[in-house]
Amino acid sequence: PDTLPVVEDLRVDAREVLAGTVADAVPQLRVPSADNSIWPLLSAIAVGGAFLGSIYTPWAVVWGAIPVSIGFICWFWPKGEPEDEE
């Protein structure tokens, strides 16, 4: 084809990801994406620290689960009201 397909009707005031069907890659729905957050980085550092500590002592897995759990809870905690469907 001479022209490439263009995605239309995505919001410009919020992050959205276009999801499509598996077999045909036909656009199926728009999924809202999360805002910027420091929690994924802090969770990754905590998981890495737990893995590194587990080399030296198995208790690092137990104690490392605490900051990992805090990071995951803060990362996935709802940030506000869900947006209304149009």
mmCIF file of C-alpha atoms in Angstrom:
data_model
loop_
_atom_site.group_PDB
_atom_site.id
_atom_site.type_symbol
_atom_site.label_atom_id
_atom_site.label_comp_id
_atom_site.label_asym_id
_atom_site.label_seq_id
_atom_site.Cartn_x
_atom_site.Cartn_y
_atom_site.Cartn_z
ATOM 1 C CA PRO A 1 0.000 0.000 0.000
ATOM 2 C CA ASP A 2 1.034 3.571 -0.663
ATOM 3 C CA THR A 3 -0.042 4.944 2.722
ATOM 4 C CA LEU A 4 0.316 3.586 6.217
ATOM 5 C CA PRO A 5 -2.748 3.224 8.457
ATOM 6 C CA VAL A 6 -3.308 5.979 10.999
ATOM 7 C CA VAL A 7 -4.873 5.556 14.445
ATOM 8 C CA GLU A 8 -7.705 8.006 15.000
ATOM 9 C CA ASP A 9 -9.990 8.995 17.891
ATOM 10 C CA LEU A 10 -7.431 8.528 20.667
ATOM 11 C CA ARG A 11 -7.565 11.024 23.495
ATOM 12 C CA VAL A 12 -4.895 13.698 23.633
ATOM 13 C CA ASP A 13 -5.468 14.639 27.294
ATOM 14 C CA ALA A 14 -4.865 11.147 28.743
ATOM 15 C CA ARG A 15 -2.640 8.157 27.996
ATOM 16 C CA GLU A 16 -4.298 5.338 26.105
ATOM 17 C CA VAL A 17 -3.080 2.102 24.564
ATOM 18 C CA LEU A 18 -4.764 0.612 21.518
ATOM 19 C CA ALA A 19 -5.530 -3.096 22.005
ATOM 20 C CA GLY A 20 -6.325 -5.344 19.073
ATOM 21 C CA THR A 21 -7.368 -8.876 18.279
ATOM 22 C CA VAL A 22 -4.678 -11.540 18.449
ATOM 23 C CA ALA A 23 -5.130 -13.128 15.044
ATOM 24 C CA ASP A 24 -5.873 -10.124 12.825
ATOM 25 C CA ALA A 25 -4.529 -7.151 14.822
ATOM 26 C CA VAL A 26 -7.803 -5.334 14.254
ATOM 27 C CA PRO A 27 -8.215 -2.468 16.766
ATOM 28 C CA GLN A 28 -10.679 -3.658 19.375
ATOM 29 C CA LEU A 29 -10.619 -1.247 22.328
ATOM 30 C CA ARG A 30 -8.750 1.619 23.972
ATOM 31 C CA VAL A 31 -7.188 0.860 27.349
ATOM 32 C CA PRO A 32 -6.274 3.744 29.672
ATOM 33 C CA SER A 33 -2.623 3.724 30.699
ATOM 34 C CA ALA A 34 -1.223 4.685 34.081
ATOM 35 C CA ASP A 35 0.459 8.002 34.796
ATOM 36 C CA ASN A 36 4.142 8.355 35.651
ATOM 37 C CA SER A 37 5.078 6.746 38.954
ATOM 38 C CA ILE A 38 8.209 6.044 40.971
ATOM 39 C CA TRP A 39 6.761 2.824 42.448
ATOM 40 C CA PRO A 40 7.741 0.454 39.599
ATOM 41 C CA LEU A 41 11.378 1.526 39.978
ATOM 42 C CA LEU A 42 11.319 1.171 43.765
ATOM 43 C CA SER A 43 9.657 -2.247 43.464
ATOM 44 C CA ALA A 44 12.310 -3.402 40.994
ATOM 45 C CA ILE A 45 15.099 -2.226 43.301
ATOM 46 C CA ALA A 46 13.472 -4.062 46.226
ATOM 47 C CA VAL A 47 13.113 -7.282 44.206
ATOM 48 C CA GLY A 48 16.726 -7.009 43.055
ATOM 49 C CA GLY A 49 17.880 -6.441 46.618
ATOM 50 C CA ALA A 50 15.912 -9.453 47.822
ATOM 51 C CA PHE A 51 17.434 -11.616 45.079
ATOM 52 C CA LEU A 52 20.955 -10.425 45.824
ATOM 53 C CA GLY A 53 20.464 -10.901 49.544
ATOM 54 C CA SER A 54 19.115 -14.412 49.002
ATOM 55 C CA ILE A 55 22.551 -15.405 47.718
ATOM 56 C CA TYR A 56 23.946 -14.904 51.216
ATOM 57 C CA THR A 57 21.023 -15.815 53.475
ATOM 58 C CA PRO A 58 17.555 -17.236 52.942
ATOM 59 C CA TRP A 59 16.190 -14.693 55.432
ATOM 60 C CA ALA A 60 16.678 -12.012 52.786
ATOM 61 C CA VAL A 61 13.680 -13.439 50.938
ATOM 62 C CA VAL A 62 11.525 -13.082 54.044
ATOM 63 C CA TRP A 63 12.716 -9.576 54.920
ATOM 64 C CA GLY A 64 12.865 -8.545 51.273
ATOM 65 C CA ALA A 65 9.205 -9.450 50.825
ATOM 66 C CA ILE A 66 8.231 -6.506 53.044
ATOM 67 C CA PRO A 67 9.555 -3.671 50.832
ATOM 68 C CA VAL A 68 8.487 -5.578 47.711
ATOM 69 C CA SER A 69 4.948 -5.862 49.085
ATOM 70 C CA ILE A 70 4.866 -2.176 50.013
ATOM 71 C CA GLY A 71 6.081 -1.233 46.542
ATOM 72 C CA PHE A 72 3.498 -3.410 44.804
ATOM 73 C CA ILE A 73 0.653 -2.174 47.016
ATOM 74 C CA CYS A 74 1.528 1.462 46.364
ATOM 75 C CA TRP A 75 2.008 0.767 42.649
ATOM 76 C CA PHE A 76 -1.349 -0.954 42.111
ATOM 77 C CA TRP A 77 -3.447 1.029 44.613
ATOM 78 C CA PRO A 78 -6.264 2.917 42.842
ATOM 79 C CA LYS A 79 -5.249 6.538 42.333
ATOM 80 C CA GLY A 80 -8.692 8.091 41.917
ATOM 81 C CA GLU A 81 -12.103 7.781 40.401
ATOM 82 C CA PRO A 82 -12.373 5.575 37.316
ATOM 83 C CA GLU A 83 -13.148 7.509 34.181
ATOM 84 C CA ASP A 84 -16.683 7.355 32.845
ATOM 85 C CA GLU A 85 -17.235 5.282 29.742
ATOM 86 C CA GLU A 86 -18.493 7.246 26.774
#
